[in-house]
């Protein structure tokens, strides 16, 4: 595989380091990392040539997304051509095992990371554990509610029995009283009619056929009421 199949950002970064003046940015002696020496000049004169911005922080953040390690160099000298080199205090170094000066084809192995990736492996088990815990909590809560409902049902049943037993005698007394009043109301007119109107409605011997009267009197069941009417 060649570097042409690597991410565009990585290809641009490689070209950037290759073409940038060494006093601004360059590869390390071994070519396994690169350093940015002059941040302000790098932002102003270099980044805009390859990217749509001139922000070192944004460039650095993109490198971290691709797995680059960022290290600030303090009082270390890079020796080149047998010289003592320059002071590197305040320099920033970036390194990735697959981003090397002499092996650009290895860039194809670099993949962009996202914030969710570190937790991707543990996410399913974590989600399962949380779900199981939530289900267990809901089951316990449901069991508690069922127990409370059962107790409440028993209390309502007991209270209903007490109220029923308390109200039943009064209901019986009320029914008996109402029945007595009804009987009294229905019997009074009959007694009055019997006493007051017996003579008025009594039939005379002349008005009733004697043959019919004799026939009726032959039956004991009919004789008593007829005699009561004066027949």
PDB file of C-alpha atoms in Angstrom:
ATOM      1  CA  UNK A   1       0.000   0.000   0.000  1.00  0.00           C
ATOM      2  CA  UNK A   2       1.112   3.554  -0.617  1.00  0.00           C
ATOM      3  CA  UNK A   3       0.658   6.852   1.146  1.00  0.00           C
ATOM      4  CA  UNK A   4      -1.880   7.865  -1.501  1.00  0.00           C
ATOM      5  CA  UNK A   5      -4.521   5.749   0.288  1.00  0.00           C
ATOM      6  CA  UNK A   6      -3.931   7.411   3.647  1.00  0.00           C
ATOM      7  CA  UNK A   7      -6.214  10.094   5.085  1.00  0.00           C
ATOM      8  CA  UNK A   8      -5.947  13.470   3.346  1.00  0.00           C
ATOM      9  CA  UNK A   9      -5.120  15.203   6.616  1.00  0.00           C
ATOM     10  CA  UNK A  10      -2.144  12.902   7.166  1.00  0.00           C
ATOM     11  CA  UNK A  11      -0.861  13.394   3.629  1.00  0.00           C
ATOM     12  CA  UNK A  12      -1.065  17.171   3.990  1.00  0.00           C
ATOM     13  CA  UNK A  13       0.698  17.029   7.348  1.00  0.00           C
ATOM     14  CA  UNK A  14       3.498  14.925   5.881  1.00  0.00           C
ATOM     15  CA  UNK A  15       3.964  17.362   2.982  1.00  0.00           C
ATOM     16  CA  UNK A  16       3.808  20.267   5.422  1.00  0.00           C
ATOM     17  CA  UNK A  17       6.670  18.927   7.530  1.00  0.00           C
ATOM     18  CA  UNK A  18       8.706  18.084   4.463  1.00  0.00           C
ATOM     19  CA  UNK A  19       8.458  21.588   3.001  1.00  0.00           C
ATOM     20  CA  UNK A  20       8.465  23.802   6.101  1.00  0.00           C
ATOM     21  CA  UNK A  21      11.724  25.636   6.984  1.00  0.00           C
ATOM     22  CA  UNK A  22      13.574  23.735   9.690  1.00  0.00           C
ATOM     23  CA  UNK A  23      13.624  26.713  12.020  1.00  0.00           C
ATOM     24  CA  UNK A  24       9.799  26.598  12.118  1.00  0.00           C
ATOM     25  CA  UNK A  25       9.071  22.845  12.017  1.00  0.00           C
ATOM     26  CA  UNK A  26      11.007  19.700  11.121  1.00  0.00           C
ATOM     27  CA  UNK A  27      11.436  15.979  11.653  1.00  0.00           C
ATOM     28  CA  UNK A  28      13.369  14.690  14.625  1.00  0.00           C
ATOM     29  CA  UNK A  29      16.817  13.199  14.037  1.00  0.00           C
ATOM     30  CA  UNK A  30      15.448   9.658  13.761  1.00  0.00           C
ATOM     31  CA  UNK A  31      12.495  10.747  11.646  1.00  0.00           C
ATOM     32  CA  UNK A  32       9.993   9.072  13.978  1.00  0.00           C
ATOM     33  CA  UNK A  33       8.406  12.310  15.131  1.00  0.00           C
ATOM     34  CA  UNK A  34       8.252  15.959  14.164  1.00  0.00           C
ATOM     35  CA  UNK A  35       8.485  19.151  16.175  1.00  0.00           C
ATOM     36  CA  UNK A  36       6.895  22.570  15.863  1.00  0.00           C
ATOM     37  CA  UNK A  37       9.360  25.199  17.006  1.00  0.00           C
ATOM     38  CA  UNK A  38       7.791  28.578  16.277  1.00  0.00           C
ATOM     39  CA  UNK A  39       4.075  28.409  16.952  1.00  0.00           C
ATOM     40  CA  UNK A  40       3.149  31.930  15.825  1.00  0.00           C
ATOM     41  CA  UNK A  41       5.019  31.701  12.554  1.00  0.00           C
ATOM     42  CA  UNK A  42       3.684  28.201  11.992  1.00  0.00           C
ATOM     43  CA  UNK A  43       0.105  29.476  12.392  1.00  0.00           C
ATOM     44  CA  UNK A  44       0.631  32.512  10.182  1.00  0.00           C
ATOM     45  CA  UNK A  45       2.780  31.231   7.324  1.00  0.00           C
ATOM     46  CA  UNK A  46       2.460  27.436   7.200  1.00  0.00           C
ATOM     47  CA  UNK A  47      -0.967  26.167   8.242  1.00  0.00           C
ATOM     48  CA  UNK A  48      -3.007  28.381   5.858  1.00  0.00           C
ATOM     49  CA  UNK A  49      -1.113  26.885   2.899  1.00  0.00           C
ATOM     50  CA  UNK A  50      -2.423  23.395   3.622  1.00  0.00           C
ATOM     51  CA  UNK A  51      -5.591  23.883   5.657  1.00  0.00           C
ATOM     52  CA  UNK A  52      -8.475  26.332   5.816  1.00  0.00           C
ATOM     53  CA  UNK A  53      -7.345  27.767   9.116  1.00  0.00           C
ATOM     54  CA  UNK A  54      -4.274  29.058  10.909  1.00  0.00           C
ATOM     55  CA  UNK A  55      -4.970  27.659  14.369  1.00  0.00           C
ATOM     56  CA  UNK A  56      -2.287  25.539  16.022  1.00  0.00           C
ATOM     57  CA  UNK A  57      -4.694  24.255  18.698  1.00  0.00           C
ATOM     58  CA  UNK A  58      -7.052  22.926  16.027  1.00  0.00           C
ATOM     59  CA  UNK A  59      -4.163  21.284  14.159  1.00  0.00           C
ATOM     60  CA  UNK A  60      -2.934  19.699  17.386  1.00  0.00           C
ATOM     61  CA  UNK A  61      -6.422  18.422  18.211  1.00  0.00           C
ATOM     62  CA  UNK A  62      -6.722  16.748  14.809  1.00  0.00           C
ATOM     63  CA  UNK A  63      -3.398  15.008  15.350  1.00  0.00           C
ATOM     64  CA  UNK A  64      -4.648  13.624  18.656  1.00  0.00           C
ATOM     65  CA  UNK A  65      -7.748  12.294  16.904  1.00  0.00           C
ATOM     66  CA  UNK A  66      -5.387  10.292  14.683  1.00  0.00           C
ATOM     67  CA  UNK A  67      -3.536   8.874  17.666  1.00  0.00           C
ATOM     68  CA  UNK A  68      -0.539  11.198  17.822  1.00  0.00           C
ATOM     69  CA  UNK A  69       1.167  11.728  21.160  1.00  0.00           C
ATOM     70  CA  UNK A  70       1.861  15.354  21.997  1.00  0.00           C
ATOM     71  CA  UNK A  71       4.826  16.277  24.170  1.00  0.00           C
ATOM     72  CA  UNK A  72       6.210  19.651  25.127  1.00  0.00           C
ATOM     73  CA  UNK A  73       9.972  19.753  24.918  1.00  0.00           C
ATOM     74  CA  UNK A  74      11.954  21.450  27.695  1.00  0.00           C
ATOM     75  CA  UNK A  75      15.658  22.303  27.461  1.00  0.00           C
ATOM     76  CA  UNK A  76      16.512  19.513  25.043  1.00  0.00           C
ATOM     77  CA  UNK A  77      18.770  19.974  22.048  1.00  0.00           C
ATOM     78  CA  UNK A  78      18.465  18.270  18.709  1.00  0.00           C
ATOM     79  CA  UNK A  79      21.920  17.498  17.394  1.00  0.00           C
ATOM     80  CA  UNK A  80      22.344  17.734  13.648  1.00  0.00           C
ATOM     81  CA  UNK A  81      25.497  17.373  11.596  1.00  0.00           C
ATOM     82  CA  UNK A  82      27.675  17.206  14.688  1.00  0.00           C
ATOM     83  CA  UNK A  83      26.582  20.621  15.963  1.00  0.00           C
ATOM     84  CA  UNK A  84      25.046  21.383  19.315  1.00  0.00           C
ATOM     85  CA  UNK A  85      21.713  22.261  17.686  1.00  0.00           C
ATOM     86  CA  UNK A  86      19.147  24.740  18.900  1.00  0.00           C
ATOM     87  CA  UNK A  87      17.477  25.099  22.260  1.00  0.00           C
ATOM     88  CA  UNK A  88      14.086  23.415  22.068  1.00  0.00           C
ATOM     89  CA  UNK A  89      12.430  24.904  25.107  1.00  0.00           C
ATOM     90  CA  UNK A  90       8.763  25.564  24.245  1.00  0.00           C
ATOM     91  CA  UNK A  91       8.752  23.226  21.250  1.00  0.00           C
ATOM     92  CA  UNK A  92       5.940  20.747  20.660  1.00  0.00           C
ATOM     93  CA  UNK A  93       6.680  17.227  19.496  1.00  0.00           C
ATOM     94  CA  UNK A  94       4.142  14.898  17.824  1.00  0.00           C
ATOM     95  CA  UNK A  95       4.685  11.189  17.290  1.00  0.00           C
ATOM     96  CA  UNK A  96       2.792   8.210  15.879  1.00  0.00           C
ATOM     97  CA  UNK A  97       4.412   4.807  15.220  1.00  0.00           C
ATOM     98  CA  UNK A  98       2.975   4.789  11.695  1.00  0.00           C
ATOM     99  CA  UNK A  99       3.903   8.370  10.838  1.00  0.00           C
ATOM    100  CA  UNK A 100       7.606   8.431   9.962  1.00  0.00           C
ATOM    101  CA  UNK A 101       9.766  10.463   7.662  1.00  0.00           C
ATOM    102  CA  UNK A 102      11.271   7.495   5.813  1.00  0.00           C
ATOM    103  CA  UNK A 103       8.154   5.287   5.754  1.00  0.00           C
ATOM    104  CA  UNK A 104       5.244   7.356   4.419  1.00  0.00           C
ATOM    105  CA  UNK A 105       3.449   4.222   3.206  1.00  0.00           C
ATOM    106  CA  UNK A 106       2.721   3.268   6.815  1.00  0.00           C
ATOM    107  CA  UNK A 107       0.266   6.156   7.152  1.00  0.00           C
ATOM    108  CA  UNK A 108      -2.477   3.924   5.721  1.00  0.00           C
ATOM    109  CA  UNK A 109      -2.584   2.113   9.057  1.00  0.00           C
ATOM    110  CA  UNK A 110      -3.563   5.243  10.956  1.00  0.00           C
ATOM    111  CA  UNK A 111      -7.277   5.574  11.701  1.00  0.00           C
ATOM    112  CA  UNK A 112      -9.111   8.562  13.047  1.00  0.00           C
ATOM    113  CA  UNK A 113     -10.489   8.043  16.540  1.00  0.00           C
ATOM    114  CA  UNK A 114     -13.592   9.439  18.163  1.00  0.00           C
ATOM    115  CA  UNK A 115     -14.394  10.189  21.780  1.00  0.00           C
ATOM    116  CA  UNK A 116     -16.786   7.234  21.940  1.00  0.00           C
ATOM    117  CA  UNK A 117     -14.192   4.642  20.935  1.00  0.00           C
ATOM    118  CA  UNK A 118     -12.460   4.229  24.327  1.00  0.00           C
ATOM    119  CA  UNK A 119     -15.758   3.204  25.884  1.00  0.00           C
ATOM    120  CA  UNK A 120     -17.011   1.206  22.904  1.00  0.00           C
ATOM    121  CA  UNK A 121     -15.769  -2.141  24.245  1.00  0.00           C
ATOM    122  CA  UNK A 122     -17.199  -1.669  27.717  1.00  0.00           C
ATOM    123  CA  UNK A 123     -20.384   0.022  26.586  1.00  0.00           C
ATOM    124  CA  UNK A 124     -22.480  -3.135  25.883  1.00  0.00           C
ATOM    125  CA  UNK A 125     -21.672  -4.782  29.211  1.00  0.00           C
ATOM    126  CA  UNK A 126     -22.133  -1.513  31.046  1.00  0.00           C
ATOM    127  CA  UNK A 127     -25.504  -0.958  29.400  1.00  0.00           C
ATOM    128  CA  UNK A 128     -26.564  -4.532  30.160  1.00  0.00           C
ATOM    129  CA  UNK A 129     -25.557  -4.160  33.795  1.00  0.00           C
ATOM    130  CA  UNK A 130     -27.455  -0.894  34.158  1.00  0.00           C
ATOM    131  CA  UNK A 131     -30.530  -2.410  32.492  1.00  0.00           C
ATOM    132  CA  UNK A 132     -30.454  -5.468  34.783  1.00  0.00           C
ATOM    133  CA  UNK A 133     -30.155  -3.257  37.845  1.00  0.00           C
ATOM    134  CA  UNK A 134     -33.066  -1.115  36.702  1.00  0.00           C
ATOM    135  CA  UNK A 135     -35.237  -4.179  36.012  1.00  0.00           C
ATOM    136  CA  UNK A 136     -34.456  -5.599  39.464  1.00  0.00           C
ATOM    137  CA  UNK A 137     -35.359  -2.275  41.077  1.00  0.00           C
ATOM    138  CA  UNK A 138     -38.668  -2.153  39.190  1.00  0.00           C
ATOM    139  CA  UNK A 139     -39.495  -5.736  40.203  1.00  0.00           C
ATOM    140  CA  UNK A 140     -38.889  -4.948  43.864  1.00  0.00           C
ATOM    141  CA  UNK A 141     -40.998  -1.833  43.634  1.00  0.00           C
ATOM    142  CA  UNK A 142     -43.811  -3.753  41.923  1.00  0.00           C
ATOM    143  CA  UNK A 143     -43.729  -6.442  44.619  1.00  0.00           C
ATOM    144  CA  UNK A 144     -43.950  -3.785  47.318  1.00  0.00           C
ATOM    145  CA  UNK A 145     -46.906  -2.124  45.585  1.00  0.00           C
ATOM    146  CA  UNK A 146     -48.707  -5.464  45.271  1.00  0.00           C
ATOM    147  CA  UNK A 147     -48.236  -6.124  48.988  1.00  0.00           C
ATOM    148  CA  UNK A 148     -49.600  -2.687  49.857  1.00  0.00           C
ATOM    149  CA  UNK A 149     -52.558  -3.183  47.508  1.00  0.00           C
ATOM    150  CA  UNK A 150     -53.396  -6.548  49.081  1.00  0.00           C
ATOM    151  CA  UNK A 151     -53.291  -5.060  52.580  1.00  0.00           C
ATOM    152  CA  UNK A 152     -55.474  -2.154  51.479  1.00  0.00           C
ATOM    153  CA  UNK A 153     -57.991  -4.540  49.901  1.00  0.00           C
ATOM    154  CA  UNK A 154     -58.235  -6.516  53.145  1.00  0.00           C
ATOM    155  CA  UNK A 155     -58.772  -3.330  55.130  1.00  0.00           C
ATOM    156  CA  UNK A 156     -61.550  -2.205  52.792  1.00  0.00           C
ATOM    157  CA  UNK A 157     -63.233  -5.624  53.028  1.00  0.00           C
ATOM    158  CA  UNK A 158     -63.101  -5.568  56.833  1.00  0.00           C
ATOM    159  CA  UNK A 159     -64.440  -2.014  56.952  1.00  0.00           C
ATOM    160  CA  UNK A 160     -67.279  -2.936  54.589  1.00  0.00           C
ATOM    161  CA  UNK A 161     -68.280  -5.848  56.842  1.00  0.00           C
ATOM    162  CA  UNK A 162     -68.316  -3.607  59.910  1.00  0.00           C
ATOM    163  CA  UNK A 163     -70.445  -0.972  58.189  1.00  0.00           C
ATOM    164  CA  UNK A 164     -72.844  -3.625  56.883  1.00  0.00           C
ATOM    165  CA  UNK A 165     -73.280  -5.253  60.292  1.00  0.00           C
ATOM    166  CA  UNK A 166     -73.871  -1.848  61.886  1.00  0.00           C
ATOM    167  CA  UNK A 167     -76.462  -0.719  59.355  1.00  0.00           C
ATOM    168  CA  UNK A 168     -78.398  -4.027  59.004  1.00  0.00           C
ATOM    169  CA  UNK A 169     -80.396  -3.847  62.318  1.00  0.00           C
ATOM    170  CA  UNK A 170     -81.478  -0.298  61.563  1.00  0.00           C
ATOM    171  CA  UNK A 171     -82.552  -1.353  58.092  1.00  0.00           C
ATOM    172  CA  UNK A 172     -84.556  -4.264  59.505  1.00  0.00           C
ATOM    173  CA  UNK A 173     -86.260  -1.990  62.038  1.00  0.00           C
ATOM    174  CA  UNK A 174     -87.057   0.523  59.325  1.00  0.00           C
ATOM    175  CA  UNK A 175     -88.544  -2.160  57.078  1.00  0.00           C
ATOM    176  CA  UNK A 176     -90.641  -3.534  59.932  1.00  0.00           C
ATOM    177  CA  UNK A 177     -91.926  -0.072  60.806  1.00  0.00           C
ATOM    178  CA  UNK A 178     -92.772   0.678  57.183  1.00  0.00           C
ATOM    179  CA  UNK A 179     -94.593  -2.626  56.835  1.00  0.00           C
ATOM    180  CA  UNK A 180     -96.608  -1.983  59.999  1.00  0.00           C
ATOM    181  CA  UNK A 181     -97.625   1.427  58.761  1.00  0.00           C
ATOM    182  CA  UNK A 182     -98.659  -0.026  55.434  1.00  0.00           C
ATOM    183  CA  UNK A 183    -100.786  -2.702  57.047  1.00  0.00           C
ATOM    184  CA  UNK A 184    -102.355  -0.181  59.377  1.00  0.00           C
ATOM    185  CA  UNK A 185    -103.166   2.117  56.489  1.00  0.00           C
ATOM    186  CA  UNK A 186    -104.758  -0.657  54.430  1.00  0.00           C
ATOM    187  CA  UNK A 187    -106.812  -2.235  57.260  1.00  0.00           C
ATOM    188  CA  UNK A 188    -108.366   0.930  58.613  1.00  0.00           C
ATOM    189  CA  UNK A 189    -110.658   1.633  55.617  1.00  0.00           C
ATOM    190  CA  UNK A 190    -111.836  -1.974  55.569  1.00  0.00           C
ATOM    191  CA  UNK A 191    -112.819  -1.854  59.251  1.00  0.00           C
ATOM    192  CA  UNK A 192    -114.557   1.459  58.780  1.00  0.00           C
ATOM    193  CA  UNK A 193    -116.438   0.217  55.716  1.00  0.00           C
ATOM    194  CA  UNK A 194    -117.491  -2.890  57.557  1.00  0.00           C
ATOM    195  CA  UNK A 195    -118.788  -0.955  60.523  1.00  0.00           C
ATOM    196  CA  UNK A 196    -120.397   2.034  58.809  1.00  0.00           C
ATOM    197  CA  UNK A 197    -121.598   0.671  55.530  1.00  0.00           C
ATOM    198  CA  UNK A 198    -122.800  -2.797  56.443  1.00  0.00           C
ATOM    199  CA  UNK A 199    -126.381  -1.671  56.905  1.00  0.00           C
ATOM    200  CA  UNK A 200    -126.349   0.545  53.816  1.00  0.00           C
ATOM    201  CA  UNK A 201    -125.157  -2.231  51.539  1.00  0.00           C
ATOM    202  CA  UNK A 202    -127.203  -4.950  53.186  1.00  0.00           C
ATOM    203  CA  UNK A 203    -129.644  -6.370  50.673  1.00  0.00           C
ATOM    204  CA  UNK A 204    -133.307  -6.917  51.566  1.00  0.00           C
ATOM    205  CA  UNK A 205    -135.084 -10.211  51.123  1.00  0.00           C
ATOM    206  CA  UNK A 206    -137.253  -8.685  48.404  1.00  0.00           C
ATOM    207  CA  UNK A 207    -134.241  -7.654  46.278  1.00  0.00           C
ATOM    208  CA  UNK A 208    -132.571 -11.122  46.226  1.00  0.00           C
ATOM    209  CA  UNK A 209    -134.145 -14.103  44.529  1.00  0.00           C
ATOM    210  CA  UNK A 210    -135.080 -16.584  47.229  1.00  0.00           C
ATOM    211  CA  UNK A 211    -133.959 -19.542  45.145  1.00  0.00           C
ATOM    212  CA  UNK A 212    -130.472 -18.130  44.697  1.00  0.00           C
ATOM    213  CA  UNK A 213    -130.295 -17.256  48.360  1.00  0.00           C
ATOM    214  CA  UNK A 214    -131.284 -20.764  49.409  1.00  0.00           C
ATOM    215  CA  UNK A 215    -128.655 -22.236  47.101  1.00  0.00           C
ATOM    216  CA  UNK A 216    -125.932 -20.026  48.489  1.00  0.00           C
ATOM    217  CA  UNK A 217    -126.858 -20.804  52.061  1.00  0.00           C
ATOM    218  CA  UNK A 218    -126.341 -24.486  51.421  1.00  0.00           C
ATOM    219  CA  UNK A 219    -122.557 -23.825  51.260  1.00  0.00           C
ATOM    220  CA  UNK A 220    -121.086 -23.224  54.744  1.00  0.00           C
ATOM    221  CA  UNK A 221    -118.225 -21.150  53.324  1.00  0.00           C
ATOM    222  CA  UNK A 222    -120.644 -18.701  51.792  1.00  0.00           C
ATOM    223  CA  UNK A 223    -123.187 -18.705  54.580  1.00  0.00           C
ATOM    224  CA  UNK A 224    -121.057 -16.853  57.096  1.00  0.00           C
ATOM    225  CA  UNK A 225    -120.393 -13.756  54.974  1.00  0.00           C
ATOM    226  CA  UNK A 226    -123.966 -13.662  53.758  1.00  0.00           C
ATOM    227  CA  UNK A 227    -125.285 -13.792  57.302  1.00  0.00           C
ATOM    228  CA  UNK A 228    -122.926 -10.936  58.126  1.00  0.00           C
ATOM    229  CA  UNK A 229    -124.686  -8.885  55.507  1.00  0.00           C
ATOM    230  CA  UNK A 230    -128.041  -9.616  57.102  1.00  0.00           C
ATOM    231  CA  UNK A 231    -129.117 -12.220  54.596  1.00  0.00           C
TER     232      UNK A 231
END
